mmCIF file with all atom_site columns, C-alpha atoms in Angstrom:
data_model
loop_
_atom_site.group_PDB
_atom_site.id
_atom_site.type_symbol
_atom_site.label_atom_id
_atom_site.label_alt_id
_atom_site.label_comp_id
_atom_site.label_asym_id
_atom_site.label_entity_id
_atom_site.label_seq_id
_atom_site.pdbx_PDB_ins_code
_atom_site.Cartn_x
_atom_site.Cartn_y
_atom_site.Cartn_z
_atom_site.occupancy
_atom_site.B_iso_or_equiv
_atom_site.pdbx_formal_charge
_atom_site.auth_seq_id
_atom_site.auth_comp_id
_atom_site.auth_asym_id
_atom_site.auth_atom_id
_atom_site.pdbx_PDB_model_num
ATOM 1   C CA . MET A 1 1   ? -0.009 0.002  0.015   1.00 0.00 ? 1   MET A CA 1
ATOM 2   C CA . ASN A 1 2   ? 2.822  2.441  0.846   1.00 0.00 ? 2   ASN A CA 1
ATOM 3   C CA . ARG A 1 3   ? 4.492  1.665  -2.482  1.00 0.00 ? 3   ARG A CA 1
ATOM 4   C CA . LEU A 1 4   ? 1.269  2.615  -4.335  1.00 0.00 ? 4   LEU A CA 1
ATOM 5   C CA . ILE A 1 5   ? 1.064  5.958  -2.485  1.00 0.00 ? 5   ILE A CA 1
ATOM 6   C CA . LEU A 1 6   ? 4.759  6.682  -3.232  1.00 0.00 ? 6   LEU A CA 1
ATOM 7   C CA . THR A 1 7   ? 4.290  5.784  -6.934  1.00 0.00 ? 7   THR A CA 1
ATOM 8   C CA . THR A 1 8   ? 1.221  8.023  -7.143  1.00 0.00 ? 8   THR A CA 1
ATOM 9   C CA . LEU A 1 9   ? 3.059  10.937 -5.465  1.00 0.00 ? 9   LEU A CA 1
ATOM 10  C CA . VAL A 1 10  ? 5.996  10.606 -7.870  1.00 0.00 ? 10  VAL A CA 1
ATOM 11  C CA . ALA A 1 11  ? 3.607  10.530 -10.852 1.00 0.00 ? 11  ALA A CA 1
ATOM 12  C CA . ILE A 1 12  ? 1.711  13.610 -9.629  1.00 0.00 ? 12  ILE A CA 1
ATOM 13  C CA . THR A 1 13  ? 4.925  15.501 -8.919  1.00 0.00 ? 13  THR A CA 1
ATOM 14  C CA . THR A 1 14  ? 6.342  14.642 -12.318 1.00 0.00 ? 14  THR A CA 1
ATOM 15  C CA . LEU A 1 15  ? 3.111  15.587 -14.066 1.00 0.00 ? 15  LEU A CA 1
ATOM 16  C CA . GLY A 1 16  ? 2.911  18.866 -12.112 1.00 0.00 ? 16  GLY A CA 1
ATOM 17  C CA . ALA A 1 17  ? 6.507  19.777 -12.929 1.00 0.00 ? 17  ALA A CA 1
ATOM 18  C CA . GLY A 1 18  ? 5.905  19.103 -16.619 1.00 0.00 ? 18  GLY A CA 1
ATOM 19  C CA . CYS A 1 19  ? 2.844  21.298 -16.670 1.00 0.00 ? 19  CYS A CA 1
ATOM 20  C CA . ALA A 1 20  ? 4.574  24.160 -14.857 1.00 0.00 ? 20  ALA A CA 1
ATOM 21  C CA . THR A 1 21  ? 7.192  24.607 -17.579 1.00 0.00 ? 21  THR A CA 1
ATOM 22  C CA . THR A 1 22  ? 4.881  24.667 -20.599 1.00 0.00 ? 22  THR A CA 1
ATOM 23  C CA . SER A 1 23  ? 3.234  28.044 -20.044 1.00 0.00 ? 23  SER A CA 1
ATOM 24  C CA . THR A 1 24  ? 3.957  30.836 -22.554 1.00 0.00 ? 24  THR A CA 1
ATOM 25  C CA . SER A 1 25  ? 2.528  33.587 -20.381 1.00 0.00 ? 25  SER A CA 1
ATOM 26  C CA . PRO A 1 26  ? 5.019  36.312 -19.480 1.00 0.00 ? 26  PRO A CA 1
ATOM 27  C CA . TYR A 1 27  ? 3.673  36.081 -15.916 1.00 0.00 ? 27  TYR A CA 1
ATOM 28  C CA . ALA A 1 28  ? 4.420  32.366 -15.475 1.00 0.00 ? 28  ALA A CA 1
ATOM 29  C CA . GLU A 1 29  ? 7.341  31.597 -13.173 1.00 0.00 ? 29  GLU A CA 1
ATOM 30  C CA . GLN A 1 30  ? 10.589 31.269 -15.085 1.00 0.00 ? 30  GLN A CA 1
ATOM 31  C CA . PRO A 1 31  ? 13.552 29.167 -14.048 1.00 0.00 ? 31  PRO A CA 1
ATOM 32  C CA . ASP A 1 32  ? 16.817 31.109 -14.156 1.00 0.00 ? 32  ASP A CA 1
ATOM 33  C CA . ALA A 1 33  ? 17.950 29.119 -17.191 1.00 0.00 ? 33  ALA A CA 1
ATOM 34  C CA . ARG A 1 34  ? 15.004 30.462 -19.216 1.00 0.00 ? 34  ARG A CA 1
ATOM 35  C CA . ARG A 1 35  ? 15.501 34.114 -18.291 1.00 0.00 ? 35  ARG A CA 1
ATOM 36  C CA . ASP A 1 36  ? 17.008 36.239 -21.042 1.00 0.00 ? 36  ASP A CA 1
ATOM 37  C CA . THR A 1 37  ? 17.968 39.428 -19.225 1.00 0.00 ? 37  THR A CA 1
ATOM 38  C CA . VAL A 1 38  ? 20.000 40.802 -22.125 1.00 0.00 ? 38  VAL A CA 1
ATOM 39  C CA . ARG A 1 39  ? 17.039 40.534 -24.512 1.00 0.00 ? 39  ARG A CA 1
ATOM 40  C CA . ALA A 1 40  ? 14.713 42.011 -21.881 1.00 0.00 ? 40  ALA A CA 1
ATOM 41  C CA . GLN A 1 41  ? 17.033 44.960 -21.439 1.00 0.00 ? 41  GLN A CA 1
ATOM 42  C CA . SER A 1 42  ? 17.343 45.519 -25.186 1.00 0.00 ? 42  SER A CA 1
ATOM 43  C CA . LEU A 1 43  ? 13.569 45.419 -25.669 1.00 0.00 ? 43  LEU A CA 1
ATOM 44  C CA . THR A 1 44  ? 13.005 47.735 -22.697 1.00 0.00 ? 44  THR A CA 1
ATOM 45  C CA . GLN A 1 45  ? 15.430 50.276 -24.125 1.00 0.00 ? 45  GLN A CA 1
ATOM 46  C CA . LYS A 1 46  ? 13.714 50.161 -27.519 1.00 0.00 ? 46  LYS A CA 1
ATOM 47  C CA . ALA A 1 47  ? 10.318 50.591 -25.801 1.00 0.00 ? 47  ALA A CA 1
ATOM 48  C CA . ALA A 1 48  ? 11.577 53.553 -23.751 1.00 0.00 ? 48  ALA A CA 1
ATOM 49  C CA . ALA A 1 49  ? 12.438 55.418 -26.947 1.00 0.00 ? 49  ALA A CA 1
ATOM 50  C CA . LEU A 1 50  ? 8.877  54.829 -28.242 1.00 0.00 ? 50  LEU A CA 1
ATOM 51  C CA . ILE A 1 51  ? 6.779  55.553 -25.103 1.00 0.00 ? 51  ILE A CA 1
ATOM 52  C CA . GLU A 1 52  ? 5.856  59.080 -26.200 1.00 0.00 ? 52  GLU A CA 1
ATOM 53  C CA . ASP A 1 53  ? 5.553  58.618 -29.973 1.00 0.00 ? 53  ASP A CA 1
ATOM 54  C CA . ASP A 1 54  ? 4.247  55.050 -30.326 1.00 0.00 ? 54  ASP A CA 1
ATOM 55  C CA . PRO A 1 55  ? 2.820  53.788 -27.034 1.00 0.00 ? 55  PRO A CA 1
ATOM 56  C CA . GLU A 1 56  ? 1.203  50.735 -28.650 1.00 0.00 ? 56  GLU A CA 1
ATOM 57  C CA . LYS A 1 57  ? 4.561  49.529 -30.021 1.00 0.00 ? 57  LYS A CA 1
ATOM 58  C CA . ALA A 1 58  ? 6.210  50.323 -26.684 1.00 0.00 ? 58  ALA A CA 1
ATOM 59  C CA . ASP A 1 59  ? 3.564  48.226 -24.911 1.00 0.00 ? 59  ASP A CA 1
ATOM 60  C CA . GLU A 1 60  ? 4.206  45.330 -27.268 1.00 0.00 ? 60  GLU A CA 1
ATOM 61  C CA . LEU A 1 61  ? 7.999  45.543 -26.738 1.00 0.00 ? 61  LEU A CA 1
ATOM 62  C CA . LEU A 1 62  ? 7.623  45.714 -22.938 1.00 0.00 ? 62  LEU A CA 1
ATOM 63  C CA . ARG A 1 63  ? 5.397  42.647 -22.893 1.00 0.00 ? 63  ARG A CA 1
ATOM 64  C CA . GLU A 1 64  ? 8.007  40.869 -24.995 1.00 0.00 ? 64  GLU A CA 1
ATOM 65  C CA . ALA A 1 65  ? 10.676 41.961 -22.533 1.00 0.00 ? 65  ALA A CA 1
ATOM 66  C CA . LEU A 1 66  ? 8.675  40.462 -19.693 1.00 0.00 ? 66  LEU A CA 1
ATOM 67  C CA . THR A 1 67  ? 8.258  37.243 -21.647 1.00 0.00 ? 67  THR A CA 1
ATOM 68  C CA . ALA A 1 68  ? 12.065 37.181 -21.947 1.00 0.00 ? 68  ALA A CA 1
ATOM 69  C CA . ASP A 1 69  ? 12.562 37.956 -18.271 1.00 0.00 ? 69  ASP A CA 1
ATOM 70  C CA . LEU A 1 70  ? 9.625  38.269 -15.907 1.00 0.00 ? 70  LEU A CA 1
ATOM 71  C CA . TYR A 1 71  ? 11.931 39.741 -13.254 1.00 0.00 ? 71  TYR A CA 1
ATOM 72  C CA . HIS A 1 72  ? 13.183 42.677 -15.346 1.00 0.00 ? 72  HIS A CA 1
ATOM 73  C CA . GLY A 1 73  ? 12.198 45.647 -13.165 1.00 0.00 ? 73  GLY A CA 1
ATOM 74  C CA . PRO A 1 74  ? 12.638 48.415 -15.770 1.00 0.00 ? 74  PRO A CA 1
ATOM 75  C CA . ALA A 1 75  ? 10.104 46.714 -18.088 1.00 0.00 ? 75  ALA A CA 1
ATOM 76  C CA . HIS A 1 76  ? 7.536  46.636 -15.248 1.00 0.00 ? 76  HIS A CA 1
ATOM 77  C CA . ASN A 1 77  ? 8.299  50.276 -14.429 1.00 0.00 ? 77  ASN A CA 1
ATOM 78  C CA . ASN A 1 78  ? 7.948  51.436 -18.042 1.00 0.00 ? 78  ASN A CA 1
ATOM 79  C CA . LEU A 1 79  ? 4.758  49.456 -18.555 1.00 0.00 ? 79  LEU A CA 1
ATOM 80  C CA . GLY A 1 80  ? 3.468  51.252 -15.452 1.00 0.00 ? 80  GLY A CA 1
ATOM 81  C CA . VAL A 1 81  ? 4.365  54.577 -17.127 1.00 0.00 ? 81  VAL A CA 1
ATOM 82  C CA . LEU A 1 82  ? 2.271  53.573 -20.130 1.00 0.00 ? 82  LEU A CA 1
ATOM 83  C CA . TYR A 1 83  ? -0.673 52.640 -17.876 1.00 0.00 ? 83  TYR A CA 1
ATOM 84  C CA . LEU A 1 84  ? -0.332 55.978 -16.010 1.00 0.00 ? 84  LEU A CA 1
ATOM 85  C CA . GLN A 1 85  ? -0.407 57.870 -19.305 1.00 0.00 ? 85  GLN A CA 1
ATOM 86  C CA . GLU A 1 86  ? -3.588 55.962 -20.247 1.00 0.00 ? 86  GLU A CA 1
ATOM 87  C CA . GLY A 1 87  ? -5.190 56.802 -16.917 1.00 0.00 ? 87  GLY A CA 1
ATOM 88  C CA . LYS A 1 88  ? -5.172 53.160 -15.777 1.00 0.00 ? 88  LYS A CA 1
ATOM 89  C CA . LEU A 1 89  ? -4.170 54.039 -12.214 1.00 0.00 ? 89  LEU A CA 1
ATOM 90  C CA . TYR A 1 90  ? -4.751 50.632 -10.626 1.00 0.00 ? 90  TYR A CA 1
ATOM 91  C CA . GLU A 1 91  ? -2.706 48.831 -13.273 1.00 0.00 ? 91  GLU A CA 1
ATOM 92  C CA . ALA A 1 92  ? 0.033  51.485 -13.093 1.00 0.00 ? 92  ALA A CA 1
ATOM 93  C CA . ALA A 1 93  ? 0.273  51.243 -9.318  1.00 0.00 ? 93  ALA A CA 1
ATOM 94  C CA . ASN A 1 94  ? 0.481  47.429 -9.587  1.00 0.00 ? 94  ASN A CA 1
ATOM 95  C CA . LYS A 1 95  ? 3.386  47.677 -12.079 1.00 0.00 ? 95  LYS A CA 1
ATOM 96  C CA . PHE A 1 96  ? 5.237  50.240 -9.976  1.00 0.00 ? 96  PHE A CA 1
ATOM 97  C CA . GLU A 1 97  ? 4.843  48.054 -6.862  1.00 0.00 ? 97  GLU A CA 1
ATOM 98  C CA . ARG A 1 98  ? 6.318  45.113 -8.767  1.00 0.00 ? 98  ARG A CA 1
ATOM 99  C CA . ALA A 1 99  ? 9.181  47.255 -10.150 1.00 0.00 ? 99  ALA A CA 1
ATOM 100 C CA . LYS A 1 100 ? 9.842  48.621 -6.655  1.00 0.00 ? 100 LYS A CA 1
ATOM 101 C CA . LYS A 1 101 ? 10.411 45.065 -5.373  1.00 0.00 ? 101 LYS A CA 1
ATOM 102 C CA . LEU A 1 102 ? 12.649 44.188 -8.316  1.00 0.00 ? 102 LEU A CA 1
ATOM 103 C CA . MET A 1 103 ? 14.628 47.471 -8.158  1.00 0.00 ? 103 MET A CA 1
ATOM 104 C CA . PRO A 1 104 ? 15.032 48.068 -4.405  1.00 0.00 ? 104 PRO A CA 1
ATOM 105 C CA . GLY A 1 105 ? 17.701 50.773 -4.703  1.00 0.00 ? 105 GLY A CA 1
ATOM 106 C CA . HIS A 1 106 ? 16.163 52.735 -7.559  1.00 0.00 ? 106 HIS A CA 1
ATOM 107 C CA . PRO A 1 107 ? 13.946 55.801 -7.009  1.00 0.00 ? 107 PRO A CA 1
ATOM 108 C CA . ASP A 1 108 ? 11.974 55.694 -10.268 1.00 0.00 ? 108 ASP A CA 1
ATOM 109 C CA . PRO A 1 109 ? 9.324  53.077 -9.369  1.00 0.00 ? 109 PRO A CA 1
ATOM 110 C CA . ARG A 1 110 ? 8.689  54.858 -6.045  1.00 0.00 ? 110 ARG A CA 1
ATOM 111 C CA . MET A 1 111 ? 8.478  58.293 -7.683  1.00 0.00 ? 111 MET A CA 1
ATOM 112 C CA . ASN A 1 112 ? 6.138  56.910 -10.373 1.00 0.00 ? 112 ASN A CA 1
ATOM 113 C CA . LEU A 1 113 ? 3.985  55.236 -7.729  1.00 0.00 ? 113 LEU A CA 1
ATOM 114 C CA . ALA A 1 114 ? 3.764  58.566 -5.893  1.00 0.00 ? 114 ALA A CA 1
ATOM 115 C CA . LEU A 1 115 ? 2.681  60.297 -9.116  1.00 0.00 ? 115 LEU A CA 1
ATOM 116 C CA . THR A 1 116 ? 0.033  57.641 -9.567  1.00 0.00 ? 116 THR A CA 1
ATOM 117 C CA . LEU A 1 117 ? -1.221 58.160 -5.996  1.00 0.00 ? 117 LEU A CA 1
ATOM 118 C CA . GLU A 1 118 ? -1.253 61.889 -6.632  1.00 0.00 ? 118 GLU A CA 1
ATOM 119 C CA . HIS A 1 119 ? -3.360 61.411 -9.760  1.00 0.00 ? 119 HIS A CA 1
ATOM 120 C CA . ALA A 1 120 ? -5.730 59.277 -7.695  1.00 0.00 ? 120 ALA A CA 1
ATOM 121 C CA . GLY A 1 121 ? -6.127 62.136 -5.182  1.00 0.00 ? 121 GLY A CA 1
ATOM 122 C CA . ARG A 1 122 ? -4.338 60.256 -2.382  1.00 0.00 ? 122 ARG A CA 1
ATOM 123 C CA . MET A 1 123 ? -2.076 63.181 -1.441  1.00 0.00 ? 123 MET A CA 1
ATOM 124 C CA . ASP A 1 124 ? -0.844 61.972 1.947   1.00 0.00 ? 124 ASP A CA 1
ATOM 125 C CA . GLU A 1 125 ? 0.151  58.592 0.518   1.00 0.00 ? 125 GLU A CA 1
ATOM 126 C CA . ALA A 1 126 ? 1.819  60.357 -2.416  1.00 0.00 ? 126 ALA A CA 1
ATOM 127 C CA . LEU A 1 127 ? 3.823  62.591 -0.085  1.00 0.00 ? 127 LEU A CA 1
ATOM 128 C CA . ALA A 1 128 ? 4.972  59.564 1.934   1.00 0.00 ? 128 ALA A CA 1
ATOM 129 C CA . THR A 1 129 ? 5.886  57.601 -1.203  1.00 0.00 ? 129 THR A CA 1
ATOM 130 C CA . TYR A 1 130 ? 7.945  60.497 -2.580  1.00 0.00 ? 130 TYR A CA 1
ATOM 131 C CA . GLY A 1 131 ? 9.701  60.392 0.761   1.00 0.00 ? 131 GLY A CA 1
ATOM 132 C CA . THR A 1 132 ? 10.570 56.695 0.320   1.00 0.00 ? 132 THR A CA 1
ATOM 133 C CA . ALA A 1 133 ? 12.057 57.475 -3.104  1.00 0.00 ? 133 ALA A CA 1
ATOM 134 C CA . LEU A 1 134 ? 14.359 59.988 -1.452  1.00 0.00 ? 134 LEU A CA 1
ATOM 135 C CA . GLU A 1 135 ? 15.257 57.463 1.238   1.00 0.00 ? 135 GLU A CA 1
ATOM 136 C CA . VAL A 1 136 ? 16.579 55.005 -1.346  1.00 0.00 ? 136 VAL A CA 1
ATOM 137 C CA . TYR A 1 137 ? 18.224 57.743 -3.459  1.00 0.00 ? 137 TYR A CA 1
ATOM 138 C CA . PRO A 1 138 ? 18.842 60.965 -1.523  1.00 0.00 ? 138 PRO A CA 1
ATOM 139 C CA . ASN A 1 139 ? 18.953 64.150 -3.628  1.00 0.00 ? 139 ASN A CA 1
ATOM 140 C CA . HIS A 1 140 ? 17.182 62.551 -6.628  1.00 0.00 ? 140 HIS A CA 1
ATOM 141 C CA . LEU A 1 141 ? 16.232 65.783 -8.369  1.00 0.00 ? 141 LEU A CA 1
ATOM 142 C CA . PRO A 1 142 ? 13.050 64.644 -10.180 1.00 0.00 ? 142 PRO A CA 1
ATOM 143 C CA . THR A 1 143 ? 11.673 63.323 -6.876  1.00 0.00 ? 143 THR A CA 1
ATOM 144 C CA . MET A 1 144 ? 12.672 66.507 -5.033  1.00 0.00 ? 144 MET A CA 1
ATOM 145 C CA . GLN A 1 145 ? 10.846 68.554 -7.666  1.00 0.00 ? 145 GLN A CA 1
ATOM 146 C CA . ALA A 1 146 ? 7.721  66.413 -7.503  1.00 0.00 ? 146 ALA A CA 1
ATOM 147 C CA . LEU A 1 147 ? 7.669  66.322 -3.667  1.00 0.00 ? 147 LEU A CA 1
ATOM 148 C CA . ALA A 1 148 ? 8.263  70.079 -3.295  1.00 0.00 ? 148 ALA A CA 1
ATOM 149 C CA . ARG A 1 149 ? 5.577  70.831 -5.877  1.00 0.00 ? 149 ARG A CA 1
ATOM 150 C CA . LEU A 1 150 ? 3.032  68.649 -4.048  1.00 0.00 ? 150 LEU A CA 1
ATOM 151 C CA . GLN A 1 151 ? 4.035  70.046 -0.642  1.00 0.00 ? 151 GLN A CA 1
ATOM 152 C CA . VAL A 1 152 ? 3.517  73.605 -1.854  1.00 0.00 ? 152 VAL A CA 1
ATOM 153 C CA . ARG A 1 153 ? 0.324  72.801 -3.765  1.00 0.00 ? 153 ARG A CA 1
ATOM 154 C CA . SER A 1 154 ? -1.263 70.930 -0.864  1.00 0.00 ? 154 SER A CA 1
ATOM 155 C CA . GLY A 1 155 ? -0.057 73.365 1.793   1.00 0.00 ? 155 GLY A CA 1
ATOM 156 C CA . LYS A 1 156 ? 1.836  70.593 3.588   1.00 0.00 ? 156 LYS A CA 1
ATOM 157 C CA . THR A 1 157 ? 5.311  72.046 3.649   1.00 0.00 ? 157 THR A CA 1
ATOM 158 C CA . ASP A 1 158 ? 7.806  70.881 6.259   1.00 0.00 ? 158 ASP A CA 1
ATOM 159 C CA . ASP A 1 159 ? 11.388 71.546 7.298   1.00 0.00 ? 159 ASP A CA 1
ATOM 160 C CA . ARG A 1 160 ? 12.683 69.852 4.088   1.00 0.00 ? 160 ARG A CA 1
ATOM 161 C CA . THR A 1 161 ? 10.701 72.004 1.681   1.00 0.00 ? 161 THR A CA 1
ATOM 162 C CA . ARG A 1 162 ? 12.985 75.066 1.830   1.00 0.00 ? 162 ARG A CA 1
ATOM 163 C CA . ARG A 1 163 ? 16.062 72.851 1.248   1.00 0.00 ? 163 ARG A CA 1
ATOM 164 C CA . PHE A 1 164 ? 14.354 71.202 -1.722  1.00 0.00 ? 164 PHE A CA 1
ATOM 165 C CA . LEU A 1 165 ? 13.410 74.599 -3.177  1.00 0.00 ? 165 LEU A CA 1
ATOM 166 C CA . GLU A 1 166 ? 16.943 75.910 -2.796  1.00 0.00 ? 166 GLU A CA 1
ATOM 167 C CA . GLU A 1 167 ? 18.329 72.847 -4.509  1.00 0.00 ? 167 GLU A CA 1
ATOM 168 C CA . ILE A 1 168 ? 15.759 73.092 -7.327  1.00 0.00 ? 168 ILE A CA 1
ATOM 169 C CA . SER A 1 169 ? 16.486 76.783 -7.836  1.00 0.00 ? 169 SER A CA 1
ATOM 170 C CA . LEU A 1 170 ? 20.172 75.910 -8.343  1.00 0.00 ? 170 LEU A CA 1
ATOM 171 C CA . ARG A 1 171 ? 19.980 72.707 -10.401 1.00 0.00 ? 171 ARG A CA 1
ATOM 172 C CA . GLY A 1 172 ? 16.370 72.249 -11.474 1.00 0.00 ? 172 GLY A CA 1
ATOM 173 C CA . GLU A 1 173 ? 15.917 70.165 -14.624 1.00 0.00 ? 173 GLU A CA 1
ATOM 174 C CA . THR A 1 174 ? 14.554 73.114 -16.586 1.00 0.00 ? 174 THR A CA 1
ATOM 175 C CA . ALA A 1 175 ? 14.539 76.883 -16.390 1.00 0.00 ? 175 ALA A CA 1
ATOM 176 C CA . GLU A 1 176 ? 10.825 76.680 -15.461 1.00 0.00 ? 176 GLU A CA 1
ATOM 177 C CA . TRP A 1 177 ? 11.632 74.484 -12.433 1.00 0.00 ? 177 TRP A CA 1
ATOM 178 C CA . ARG A 1 178 ? 14.398 76.842 -11.318 1.00 0.00 ? 178 ARG A CA 1
ATOM 179 C CA . GLU A 1 179 ? 12.210 79.945 -11.723 1.00 0.00 ? 179 GLU A CA 1
ATOM 180 C CA . TRP A 1 180 ? 9.281  78.283 -9.919  1.00 0.00 ? 180 TRP A CA 1
ATOM 181 C CA . ALA A 1 181 ? 11.501 77.321 -6.959  1.00 0.00 ? 181 ALA A CA 1
ATOM 182 C CA . GLN A 1 182 ? 12.937 80.826 -6.749  1.00 0.00 ? 182 GLN A CA 1
ATOM 183 C CA . ALA A 1 183 ? 9.475  82.385 -6.826  1.00 0.00 ? 183 ALA A CA 1
ATOM 184 C CA . VAL A 1 184 ? 8.110  80.056 -4.115  1.00 0.00 ? 184 VAL A CA 1
ATOM 185 C CA . THR A 1 185 ? 11.186 80.629 -1.934  1.00 0.00 ? 185 THR A CA 1
ATOM 186 C CA . ARG A 1 186 ? 10.656 84.402 -2.163  1.00 0.00 ? 186 ARG A CA 1
ATOM 187 C CA . GLY A 1 187 ? 7.024  83.953 -1.139  1.00 0.00 ? 187 GLY A CA 1
ATOM 188 C CA . MET A 1 188 ? 7.814  81.869 1.940   1.00 0.00 ? 188 MET A CA 1
#
């Protein structure tokens, strides 16, 4: 009787293992041997160049990248950017959460998640999430700009706001950012 149970367990385990490796979904678990990180990176870079001009092609390339390597954080992040542009806030937040886990030391997924929360009207959560982006990458200028803008707009400035504004007025990404920070600082 024990031999029958053991034989049945072996058969079920073998059958289950065989089924697990036949999926073609990009979201199916991938053994390390099947991950093609180089291809995923290449496809993600091509998609990044197309996000603004051809979002449909970018979406297709990002899904291909995830088929090549499900654990490629930048592909999840960029797919989230596409969803955010389309107003698909739930889907965007989901992608940014996944990218955040796959890219623990990178501020972009956190900053993008904060932007998504801001679009959803969840200002306190957005402020906190911008803060986490700065925790993993202090002085990340795009995050500083977004956080300072939201702090000023929502009237929730704190002791960091003036420092952010001073930094933005010196090295803001554009002249508009620098001028905005200078004007706000004068008004404080």
